[in-house]
Structures are given as C-alpha cells and as structure tokens.
Amino acid sequence: MTRTGSLVYDPAGPSGSLHLRASRVLNGNWTGTSTVPSRGLYPHQWSWDSAFIAIGLRHLSPLRAQTELETLLGAQWADGRVPHIVFNPSVPLDAYFPSPDFWRSSTAGRAAGAPRTVQTSGIVQPPVHALAVWLVHRADPGLSRARSFLSRMYPRLAAWHRYLLHRRDLGGGGLASVVHPWEQGMDNSPCWDAPLGRVTPAPARSFRRADLDHGAPEDRPTDLDYGRYVRLATDYRDRGYADGGGEFAVEDPAFNALLIASEHALARIAQELGAAGTARHARAERLTAALVERLWDPAEGMFFCRDERVGGGGSSLIPERSVAGLLPLILPALPRDIAATLVRTAGGPHFGLGGATRLAPSYDLTGEAFDPHRYWRGPAWFNTNWLLERGLRLHGEHGRADGLRAALLDTAGESGFAEYVDPYTGEACGALGFSWTAALTLDLLHESSGAAPIVSPTGHDALIDTAHSTAGQRAFAFETGAKGGDRG
C-alpha cells in the first residue's frame, strides 16, 4: 500500500493502472472537505456528483467518502431540500455562473430555511444520497458506527425525502416534480424543449456564461436555452424559493427512480439503526406503482416525462426518448414485463446498447434533436450508464451488464475520464479528469466481471452484492428491497 497525500492507493488493486489513474483524479479534485466535479468548469460541490463520487471513494477511503456526504448534507435547508451546489467561498465569483450572488440563498432563501453560514444554490438535484450513504456505511461498518455516521445522516435524509414527497408533489399523483431542468441533472435534454418554449428568456446582456470559457459553444446549451434557465432560476429566487408557482414543473422518470431506490436504501438504514423499515419499503413500492401509472408508455416501451404545466391546467407526457426513460430499470419491484421491455428498448434502434453504440446515448439516436456531442442531447454519460449496468444486473441480464461494464471501463480509460463521450466512438467531450467518471470506474473495477447479484426471494431484506475481484472484499451494488423481479 502507498500513500499520496491523505488518500490511500492500492496499485496492485483491480486493473492496477486504471485503478491508480482513477484514484489520482479523485485526489486531484479533492478540496479538503469535498470533491469538485472538475477543477476548471465546476469549481464547487455539486449534489448528485458528490453522491456518485462517494460511491467510488468508499473503495479508497471510507472516511473521505463519509466526509464528502457530511459536507453536502451539512448545507441542507431547514425545509429539507439539499441544494444542488454548495459554494466554496475561496473561489472567485466570476469563476462560475450562476454564482452565490445570483442565488442569494441566505437572504432570498431565508423563509425556506437556507443556512446562514454557507452559500448555496436554491434548486436541487436527483436524490441519490440515501443510496450513497448506505453503500458508504457498508464499505466500513466499524468506522461508520464509531463515527455515528448513519445516526447523523438518517434524519437529514428523511427530511430530504419528506421535502420531495410533499413539497414537490406538484402533479398530485405522488411523484416528485422538478422545477428547473438543472434539477433533473440532464440540463439540456430535448425533453425540456417544449416546457421551456413557454418561458421568456432573460436578456443575454443580463448574465455572462462562464461555461463557455471551458467548453466549445457547439457542445454546450444555446444562448437561448441558457436565457430560459436563468429566467426560471431568477423567478424561483424572487418567490423566496417557494414551490408550486413557477412555469416549469415536470415529473421525470430518472429523478423519481432514484428517489425510490434511495427510499429502499433509507429503509435499510432505519433497520440498521434498530427501527422498522417496513413502511419505507412499502412507500417505495407505492411510488414504483405511481411511476408506472403516470409515466410508462407501453406502446413506446419506455418511460416519459410528464409536463405538469400544459395549458388548461392539465398534464401530458412529453414524447421525447431520453436515457432517463430507461433508468427505472434500477428498481427491484418493477414489473417483470416492463423490465424486459426496457431491456429491448435499450438494445433497439433508439439507444443501440450492445450494438450500434459503445455506451447508451443520453437521447434517441433517431431523434431530430440528436447530436452526439452537444450536452445531454446525445452524448453518453458515465453515471447513467453505470445505473443501467446496475439495472441490467439486477434484472438478470448478466451478459448485457458484463458487456456494458467492459465498455464503460475501456471508454473511461481511453477518454481520460471524460465528462461525457460520443456514444458511437467514445471520443472525449466536456471536461477531462471528471470526478464521477473516475469514481464509478473504481466502483466497476471493484466488481468481478460476471458476478451475479444475490437476491433473496424472501423480499424486503434482500441484499444485492457482488464480490470484489481481489482480496476477497465485497463491493455492494444496489442494496434494496427486492421482490425478485445539469448541473446549472
């Protein structure tokens, strides 16, 4: 074992060279209390990034993984929301837009309980956090118990889920809505084109896009779209971050699938702390049923977003095929026929997984808006493909999962741990040395190829895990109750 800084490396670990390179990315992006997605383009702490980063960090340093999540959840608002950015006060204001002086969290967010001692954004990102907390705990249960990690995290996670399930049920059907494209994480997806079309953009002269200092304009959102993002965020801020009154409200299948997976994980955390997790498992299954009822389109063989701000007070599905519509595959209680259909859709002409493409694209290969390089309008991302790999394995598609795992590892190494890649060629796009790409590479390296998940047929206490490929350790994949079966 060798040490570089305070991070333990194991060059003799799985696929040594790639393991060491991924470890160095995470060490280089570490700030002392959290990990930036990339040093240039994203110089602060991002919410769902940190959850994915912690899942990889647990294989290097469980303590650092715990610290990552503690720092993020330490910036939680009193109403339960976990902000999508926690700002580093040492970073100049002009290094990133929207900056702290745009969000004005401590003043504009006062009524919603924004913290006074740290500056944050006022919107959220997908709720991967309970899942990450549980997996980090399982990496070193002794350390976790000694530090009371779960008992400190549980009330914060419970408040986070309560916020989403109550304050964000804007459609009245039990699912959480996002109120800004940045909240769903797939910022520039064509799924947002129709809802955003109703939004009057902020004047271009009213903001300066720092993202164009680090990325090619043809790979980034257009100025028109960015103006709409700014308008939505401005209006939300000026309402004191109160939910329910904005022009944009969308139920997204990936956001809700991650909430459901994390609700299962929260049930396991409750059980570990000596409480019953039965109610949370039951809630996760009710949410799965609501997801199917509201967002599943059997004719198209996938899930779609639902627009809750259609004229006349109604709602309707948005007929755009995004990778978000495949991600409910991570859910253990998903009906078997739906899971099988999603697998066929993923491998069909719209996504080409296992055939035409190296990795699943973020958007329909046959869609008019498809662009293999433009942000979330076609490129492949490592976090969504990691989730698909987990979902395929969960539902017994081990051969497909093994193929995707191999493609992810090859592409991560060849691309320099790129932020995203061309789905056909694997050509690097966006930032290099991207933290969640490195972190999820580590997670896949610590999983033996072809290892089958162990799913208990007895139900809620089922453990899904895979063996480490070296040293007989265990890397835990999604641990959930099973019935068998941008960022801004």
Coordinates of C-alpha atoms in Angstrom, one line a residue:
M1 CA 0.0 0.0 0.0
T2 CA 1.2 3.5 -0.7
R3 CA 0.0 6.9 0.3
T4 CA -0.3 10.1 -1.8
G5 CA -1.4 13.0 0.3
S6 CA -4.1 11.6 2.6
L7 CA -5.7 9.2 0.1
V8 CA -4.7 5.5 0.2
Y9 CA -3.8 4.0 -3.2
D10 CA -3.5 0.3 -4.0
P11 CA -1.6 0.0 -7.3
A12 CA -2.0 -3.8 -7.0
G13 CA -5.7 -3.4 -6.9
P14 CA -8.1 -4.3 -9.7
S15 CA -6.7 -3.5 -13.1
G16 CA -3.9 -1.6 -11.4
S17 CA -3.1 1.1 -13.9
L18 CA -6.7 2.2 -14.5
H19 CA -7.4 1.9 -10.7
L20 CA -4.4 4.2 -9.9
R21 CA -5.3 6.7 -12.6
A22 CA -8.9 7.0 -11.4
S23 CA -7.7 7.4 -7.8
R24 CA -5.4 10.2 -8.9
V25 CA -8.3 12.1 -10.5
L26 CA -10.2 12.0 -7.2
N27 CA -7.2 13.0 -5.2
G28 CA -6.6 15.9 -7.6
N29 CA -10.2 17.1 -7.3
W30 CA -10.3 16.9 -3.5
T31 CA -10.6 20.2 -1.7
G32 CA -10.2 19.0 1.9
T33 CA -13.9 18.6 2.7
S34 CA -15.4 17.6 -0.7
T35 CA -14.6 16.8 -4.3
V36 CA -15.2 19.2 -7.2
P37 CA -16.5 17.6 -10.4
S38 CA -13.6 19.2 -12.3
R39 CA -11.1 21.8 -11.4
G40 CA -11.9 24.2 -14.2
L41 CA -15.5 24.0 -15.3
Y42 CA -17.1 23.0 -12.0
P43 CA -15.1 24.5 -9.1
H44 CA -17.7 23.9 -6.3
Q45 CA -19.5 20.9 -4.8
W46 CA -22.4 19.5 -6.7
S47 CA -25.1 17.4 -5.1
W48 CA -25.6 14.3 -7.2
D49 CA -22.0 14.4 -8.2
S50 CA -20.9 14.0 -4.6
A51 CA -23.3 11.0 -4.1
F52 CA -21.7 9.2 -7.1
I53 CA -18.2 10.3 -6.0
A54 CA -18.8 8.9 -2.5
I55 CA -19.8 5.6 -4.0
G56 CA -16.4 5.3 -5.7
L57 CA -14.4 6.9 -2.8
R58 CA -15.6 4.2 -0.4
H59 CA -13.2 1.8 -2.1
L60 CA -10.2 4.1 -1.4
S61 CA -11.1 5.9 1.8
P62 CA -14.4 5.2 3.6
L63 CA -13.6 8.2 5.8
R64 CA -13.3 10.5 2.9
A65 CA -16.5 9.2 1.4
Q66 CA -18.3 9.9 4.7
T67 CA -16.8 13.4 4.8
E68 CA -18.0 14.0 1.2
L69 CA -21.6 13.3 2.1
E70 CA -21.4 15.1 5.5
T71 CA -20.2 18.3 3.8
L72 CA -23.0 18.2 1.3
L73 CA -25.8 17.4 3.8
G74 CA -24.4 20.0 6.2
A75 CA -25.6 22.6 3.8
Q76 CA -29.2 21.3 3.8
W77 CA -32.0 23.8 4.2
A78 CA -34.5 23.7 7.1
D79 CA -37.3 22.8 4.7
G80 CA -35.4 19.6 3.9
R81 CA -34.0 20.4 0.4
V82 CA -30.4 19.5 -0.4
P83 CA -29.1 22.3 -2.7
H84 CA -27.6 21.4 -6.0
I85 CA -24.5 23.5 -5.4
V86 CA -22.6 24.2 -2.2
F87 CA -20.3 27.1 -2.9
N88 CA -16.6 27.3 -2.0
P89 CA -16.0 30.8 -0.6
S90 CA -12.4 30.8 -1.8
V91 CA -13.4 30.5 -5.4
P92 CA -13.8 33.9 -7.2
L93 CA -17.4 34.9 -8.1
D94 CA -16.6 35.1 -11.8
A95 CA -15.3 31.6 -12.0
Y96 CA -18.8 30.1 -12.3
F97 CA -22.2 31.4 -13.2
P98 CA -24.8 31.4 -11.6
S99 CA -22.6 32.4 -8.6
P100 CA -23.6 32.9 -5.0
D101 CA -24.5 36.5 -5.6
F102 CA -27.1 35.3 -8.1
W103 CA -28.8 32.7 -5.8
R104 CA -28.6 34.9 -2.7
S105 CA -29.5 31.9 -0.6
S106 CA -29.0 33.3 2.8
T107 CA -31.4 36.2 2.1
A108 CA -33.8 35.1 -0.7
G109 CA -34.0 31.6 0.9
R110 CA -34.4 32.8 4.5
A111 CA -38.1 31.8 4.7
A112 CA -37.3 28.3 3.4
G113 CA -34.5 27.9 6.0
A114 CA -31.4 28.3 3.9
P115 CA -28.3 28.1 6.1
R116 CA -26.7 31.4 7.1
T117 CA -23.1 30.3 7.3
V118 CA -22.7 28.7 3.8
Q119 CA -23.8 29.9 0.4
T120 CA -25.7 27.5 -1.8
S121 CA -28.0 27.4 -4.8
G122 CA -31.7 27.2 -4.2
I123 CA -32.6 24.3 -6.5
V124 CA -32.0 20.6 -6.0
Q125 CA -30.6 17.6 -7.9
P126 CA -31.6 13.9 -8.1
P127 CA -31.8 12.2 -4.7
V128 CA -29.0 9.6 -4.9
H129 CA -27.9 10.4 -1.4
A130 CA -29.5 7.7 0.8
L131 CA -28.2 5.1 -1.6
A132 CA -24.7 6.6 -1.3
V133 CA -24.9 6.8 2.5
W134 CA -25.9 3.2 2.8
L135 CA -23.2 1.9 0.4
V136 CA -20.5 4.0 2.2
H137 CA -21.6 2.6 5.5
R138 CA -21.3 -1.0 4.2
A139 CA -17.8 -0.3 3.0
D140 CA -16.6 0.0 6.6
P141 CA -19.4 -0.6 9.1
G142 CA -17.0 -0.4 12.1
L143 CA -15.8 3.1 11.1
S144 CA -19.4 4.2 10.3
R145 CA -20.6 3.0 13.8
A146 CA -17.7 4.6 15.6
R147 CA -18.4 7.9 14.0
S148 CA -22.3 7.6 14.3
F149 CA -22.4 8.2 10.6
L150 CA -25.8 6.6 9.9
S151 CA -27.5 8.1 13.0
R152 CA -26.3 11.6 12.0
M153 CA -27.3 11.2 8.3
Y154 CA -30.6 9.5 8.8
P155 CA -32.7 12.5 10.0
R156 CA -31.2 14.6 7.2
L157 CA -32.1 12.1 4.6
A158 CA -35.6 11.6 6.0
A159 CA -36.2 15.3 5.8
W160 CA -34.8 15.4 2.2
H161 CA -37.3 12.7 1.1
R162 CA -40.1 14.3 3.0
Y163 CA -39.5 17.6 1.1
L164 CA -39.6 15.8 -2.2
L165 CA -42.6 13.7 -1.5
H166 CA -44.7 16.6 -0.1
R167 CA -43.5 20.0 -1.3
R168 CA -42.7 18.7 -4.8
D169 CA -45.8 16.5 -5.5
L170 CA -47.0 19.3 -7.8
G171 CA -48.9 16.9 -10.0
G172 CA -50.9 15.4 -7.2
G173 CA -50.1 11.8 -8.2
G174 CA -47.4 11.0 -5.6
L175 CA -44.3 11.6 -7.7
A176 CA -41.8 14.5 -7.2
S177 CA -41.6 17.2 -9.8
V178 CA -38.5 19.2 -10.9
V179 CA -39.0 23.0 -11.3
H180 CA -35.9 23.6 -13.4
P181 CA -34.1 21.5 -16.0
W182 CA -30.9 21.7 -13.9
E183 CA -32.7 19.9 -11.1
Q184 CA -33.1 16.7 -13.1
G185 CA -29.4 16.8 -13.9
M186 CA -29.7 16.3 -17.7
D187 CA -29.7 20.0 -18.2
N188 CA -30.0 20.4 -22.0
S189 CA -32.2 17.3 -22.8
P190 CA -34.7 17.7 -25.7
C191 CA -37.3 16.6 -23.1
W192 CA -37.2 20.2 -21.8
D193 CA -37.7 21.9 -25.2
A194 CA -41.5 22.0 -25.1
P195 CA -41.8 23.1 -21.5
L196 CA -39.0 25.6 -21.9
G197 CA -40.7 27.0 -25.0
R198 CA -43.2 28.7 -22.7
V199 CA -40.5 30.6 -20.8
T200 CA -39.4 34.1 -21.8
P201 CA -35.6 34.1 -21.7
A202 CA -33.6 36.5 -19.6
P203 CA -31.8 39.1 -21.8
A204 CA -28.4 37.9 -22.9
R205 CA -26.8 41.0 -21.5
S206 CA -28.0 40.2 -18.0
F207 CA -25.6 37.3 -17.5
R208 CA -22.2 36.0 -18.6
R209 CA -21.7 32.4 -19.3
A210 CA -18.6 31.1 -17.6
D211 CA -19.1 27.6 -19.0
L212 CA -18.0 28.8 -22.5
D213 CA -14.6 29.6 -21.0
H214 CA -14.1 25.8 -20.7
G215 CA -16.2 24.2 -23.4
A216 CA -16.8 24.6 -27.1
P217 CA -20.1 26.5 -27.8
E218 CA -21.3 23.8 -30.2
D219 CA -21.1 21.3 -27.3
R220 CA -22.9 23.5 -24.8
P221 CA -26.6 24.7 -24.4
T222 CA -27.5 27.5 -26.8
D223 CA -27.7 31.1 -25.5
L224 CA -31.5 31.0 -26.0
D225 CA -31.8 27.9 -23.7
Y226 CA -29.4 29.4 -21.2
G227 CA -31.5 32.6 -21.1
R228 CA -34.5 30.5 -20.2
Y229 CA -32.6 28.6 -17.5
V230 CA -31.7 32.0 -16.0
R231 CA -35.2 33.3 -16.2
L232 CA -36.6 30.2 -14.3
A233 CA -34.0 30.4 -11.6
T234 CA -34.5 34.2 -11.2
D235 CA -38.2 33.8 -10.8
Y236 CA -37.8 30.9 -8.3
R237 CA -35.4 33.0 -6.3
D238 CA -37.7 36.0 -6.3
R239 CA -40.5 33.9 -5.0
G240 CA -38.3 33.1 -2.0
Y241 CA -37.8 29.6 -3.4
A242 CA -41.4 28.7 -2.7
D243 CA -42.6 25.6 -4.7
G244 CA -45.6 25.4 -6.9
G245 CA -45.9 28.7 -8.6
G246 CA -43.5 28.5 -11.5
E247 CA -43.9 28.0 -15.2
F248 CA -41.9 24.7 -15.2
A249 CA -43.0 21.6 -13.4
V250 CA -42.1 18.1 -14.8
E251 CA -42.3 14.6 -13.4
D252 CA -39.1 12.8 -14.6
P253 CA -38.7 9.0 -14.5
A254 CA -35.0 9.0 -13.6
F255 CA -35.4 11.5 -10.8
N256 CA -38.2 9.5 -9.3
A257 CA -36.5 6.2 -9.9
L258 CA -33.5 7.4 -7.9
L259 CA -35.8 8.6 -5.2
I260 CA -37.4 5.2 -5.0
A261 CA -34.0 3.4 -4.9
S262 CA -32.9 5.8 -2.1
E263 CA -36.2 5.2 -0.2
H264 CA -35.3 1.4 -0.2
A265 CA -31.8 2.3 1.0
L266 CA -33.3 4.6 3.7
A267 CA -35.3 1.6 4.9
R268 CA -32.1 -0.4 5.3
I269 CA -30.5 2.5 7.2
A270 CA -33.5 2.6 9.5
Q271 CA -33.2 -1.2 10.1
E272 CA -29.5 -0.8 10.9
L273 CA -30.4 1.8 13.5
G274 CA -32.9 -0.5 15.1
A275 CA -36.1 0.8 13.6
A276 CA -38.6 -0.9 11.3
G277 CA -38.0 -0.2 7.6
T278 CA -41.3 -1.8 6.5
A279 CA -43.1 1.5 5.9
R280 CA -40.4 2.8 3.8
H281 CA -40.2 -0.3 1.6
A282 CA -43.9 -0.1 1.2
R283 CA -43.7 3.5 0.2
A284 CA -41.0 2.7 -2.3
E285 CA -43.3 0.1 -3.9
R286 CA -46.3 2.5 -3.9
L287 CA -44.0 5.0 -5.7
T288 CA -43.0 2.4 -8.2
A289 CA -46.6 1.7 -9.0
A290 CA -47.2 5.5 -9.4
L291 CA -44.2 5.7 -11.7
V292 CA -45.7 3.0 -13.9
E293 CA -49.2 4.5 -13.8
R294 CA -48.1 8.1 -14.6
L295 CA -45.0 7.8 -16.8
W296 CA -45.0 4.4 -18.5
D297 CA -45.9 4.3 -22.2
P298 CA -46.5 0.6 -23.2
A299 CA -46.8 1.4 -26.9
E300 CA -43.3 3.1 -26.9
G301 CA -41.7 0.6 -24.5
M302 CA -40.3 3.2 -22.1
F303 CA -41.0 5.9 -19.5
F304 CA -41.5 9.5 -20.5
C305 CA -41.5 12.8 -18.6
R306 CA -44.9 14.3 -17.7
D307 CA -45.4 18.1 -18.2
E308 CA -47.5 19.5 -15.3
R309 CA -47.9 23.0 -16.8
V310 CA -49.7 22.2 -20.1
G311 CA -52.3 24.8 -21.0
G312 CA -55.8 24.4 -19.4
G313 CA -54.4 23.1 -16.1
G314 CA -53.8 19.5 -17.4
S315 CA -50.7 17.4 -17.9
S316 CA -49.3 15.3 -20.6
L317 CA -46.4 13.0 -21.4
I318 CA -43.5 14.5 -23.4
P319 CA -42.8 12.3 -26.3
E320 CA -39.0 12.5 -26.3
R321 CA -36.9 9.4 -25.8
S322 CA -34.2 10.1 -23.2
V323 CA -32.0 7.8 -21.3
A324 CA -34.0 8.9 -18.3
G325 CA -36.8 6.8 -19.5
L326 CA -34.6 3.6 -19.2
L327 CA -33.3 4.3 -15.7
P328 CA -36.3 2.8 -13.8
L329 CA -34.6 -0.4 -14.6
I330 CA -32.8 0.1 -11.3
L331 CA -36.0 -0.7 -9.4
P332 CA -36.4 -4.1 -7.9
A333 CA -40.2 -4.0 -7.7
L334 CA -40.6 -3.0 -11.4
P335 CA -42.9 -5.5 -13.1
R336 CA -41.0 -8.1 -15.0
D337 CA -42.7 -7.4 -18.3
I338 CA -41.8 -3.7 -18.1
A339 CA -38.2 -4.6 -17.2
A340 CA -37.9 -6.9 -20.1
T341 CA -39.4 -4.3 -22.4
L342 CA -36.9 -1.6 -21.2
V343 CA -34.0 -4.0 -21.9
R344 CA -35.3 -4.5 -25.5
T345 CA -35.7 -0.7 -25.9
A346 CA -32.2 -0.1 -24.7
G347 CA -30.8 -2.5 -27.2
G348 CA -33.0 -1.3 -30.1
P349 CA -32.5 1.4 -32.7
H350 CA -33.2 4.3 -30.4
F351 CA -30.3 3.6 -28.0
G352 CA -28.2 0.9 -29.7
L353 CA -26.8 -0.5 -26.4
G354 CA -24.7 -3.6 -27.1
G355 CA -24.8 -3.0 -30.8
A356 CA -24.5 0.3 -32.7
T357 CA -23.2 2.3 -29.7
R358 CA -20.4 1.9 -27.2
L359 CA -22.5 3.3 -24.4
A360 CA -26.1 4.3 -24.2
P361 CA -26.6 7.8 -25.5
S362 CA -28.4 10.4 -23.5
Y363 CA -31.0 10.9 -26.2
D364 CA -32.7 8.9 -29.0
L365 CA -30.3 8.1 -31.9
T366 CA -33.1 8.5 -34.4
G367 CA -34.5 11.8 -32.9
E368 CA -34.4 15.0 -34.9
A369 CA -32.6 16.7 -32.0
F370 CA -29.9 14.1 -31.6
D371 CA -26.3 15.5 -31.5
P372 CA -23.5 13.1 -30.4
H373 CA -21.5 16.0 -28.9
R374 CA -24.0 18.6 -27.6
Y375 CA -24.6 18.5 -23.8
W376 CA -27.3 15.9 -22.9
R377 CA -28.7 15.8 -26.5
G378 CA -27.0 12.6 -27.5
P379 CA -23.6 12.1 -25.8
A380 CA -23.1 9.2 -23.4
W381 CA -22.6 9.8 -19.7
F382 CA -20.9 7.5 -17.3
N383 CA -23.4 7.9 -14.4
T384 CA -26.4 7.0 -16.5
N385 CA -24.6 4.0 -18.0
W386 CA -23.4 2.9 -14.5
L387 CA -27.1 3.0 -13.4
L388 CA -28.1 1.0 -16.5
E389 CA -25.4 -1.6 -15.7
R390 CA -26.7 -2.0 -12.2
G391 CA -30.3 -2.3 -13.5
L392 CA -29.4 -4.9 -16.1
R393 CA -27.6 -7.0 -13.5
L394 CA -30.5 -6.6 -11.0
H395 CA -33.0 -8.0 -13.6
G396 CA -30.8 -11.0 -14.5
E397 CA -29.3 -9.6 -17.7
H398 CA -25.8 -10.5 -16.7
G399 CA -24.3 -10.9 -20.2
R400 CA -25.6 -7.4 -21.2
A401 CA -24.4 -6.0 -17.9
D402 CA -20.9 -7.5 -18.4
G403 CA -20.7 -6.0 -21.9
L404 CA -21.7 -2.6 -20.7
R405 CA -19.2 -2.8 -17.7
A406 CA -16.4 -3.6 -20.1
A407 CA -17.3 -0.8 -22.4
L408 CA -17.5 1.7 -19.5
L409 CA -14.0 0.7 -18.3
D410 CA -12.5 0.8 -21.7
T411 CA -14.1 4.2 -22.5
A412 CA -13.2 5.8 -19.2
G413 CA -9.5 4.9 -19.6
E414 CA -9.3 5.8 -23.3
S415 CA -11.1 9.2 -22.8
G416 CA -9.1 10.4 -19.9
F417 CA -12.1 10.0 -17.6
A418 CA -14.1 12.5 -19.7
E419 CA -17.3 14.2 -18.5
Y420 CA -19.1 12.6 -21.4
V421 CA -18.3 11.0 -24.8
D422 CA -19.6 10.4 -28.3
P423 CA -21.8 7.3 -27.9
Y424 CA -20.5 5.8 -31.2
T425 CA -16.8 6.4 -31.0
G426 CA -16.1 7.1 -27.3
E427 CA -14.5 10.4 -28.3
A428 CA -14.0 12.6 -25.2
C429 CA -16.2 15.6 -24.7
G430 CA -16.5 18.2 -22.0
A431 CA -14.1 18.3 -19.0
L432 CA -11.4 15.7 -18.6
G433 CA -10.4 14.2 -15.3
F434 CA -14.1 14.2 -14.3
S435 CA -14.8 13.0 -10.8
W436 CA -17.9 10.9 -11.1
T437 CA -16.3 9.1 -14.2
A438 CA -13.3 8.2 -12.1
A439 CA -15.4 7.3 -9.1
L440 CA -17.7 5.0 -10.9
T441 CA -14.8 3.4 -12.8
L442 CA -13.4 2.5 -9.3
D443 CA -16.8 1.0 -8.4
L444 CA -16.8 -1.1 -11.5
L445 CA -13.2 -2.2 -11.0
H446 CA -14.2 -3.5 -7.6
E447 CA -16.9 -5.7 -9.1
S448 CA -15.9 -9.0 -10.5
S449 CA -17.0 -9.5 -14.1
G450 CA -20.0 -11.7 -14.4
A451 CA -20.7 -11.9 -10.7
A452 CA -24.4 -12.5 -10.2
P453 CA -26.3 -10.4 -7.7
I454 CA -27.6 -12.4 -4.8
V455 CA -31.3 -11.6 -4.5
S456 CA -33.2 -13.2 -1.7
P457 CA -36.7 -14.4 -2.7
T458 CA -37.9 -13.6 0.8
G459 CA -38.5 -9.9 -0.1
H460 CA -37.6 -6.7 1.8
D461 CA -34.4 -7.8 3.4
A462 CA -32.8 -8.9 0.2
L463 CA -29.1 -8.0 -0.2
I464 CA -27.8 -7.4 -3.7
D465 CA -24.0 -7.6 -3.7
T466 CA -21.1 -8.6 -5.8
A467 CA -17.6 -9.8 -4.8
H468 CA -14.5 -7.7 -5.2
S469 CA -12.3 -9.0 -7.9
T470 CA -9.3 -9.1 -5.5
A471 CA -8.6 -9.7 -1.8
G472 CA -12.0 -11.3 -1.2
Q473 CA -13.5 -8.0 -0.2
R474 CA -17.1 -7.1 -1.1
A475 CA -18.4 -4.2 -3.2
F476 CA -22.0 -3.6 -2.7
A477 CA -24.2 -2.8 -5.6
F478 CA -27.7 -1.5 -5.1
E479 CA -29.0 -2.8 -1.8
T480 CA -32.7 -2.6 -2.0
G481 CA -35.8 -4.5 -1.0
A482 CA -36.5 -6.9 -3.9
K483 CA -39.4 -9.0 -4.9
G484 CA -37.4 -10.8 -7.5
G485 CA -38.2 -9.4 -10.1
D486 CA -27.0 19.7 -15.5
R487 CA -26.0 20.9 -13.4
G488 CA -26.6 24.6 -13.7

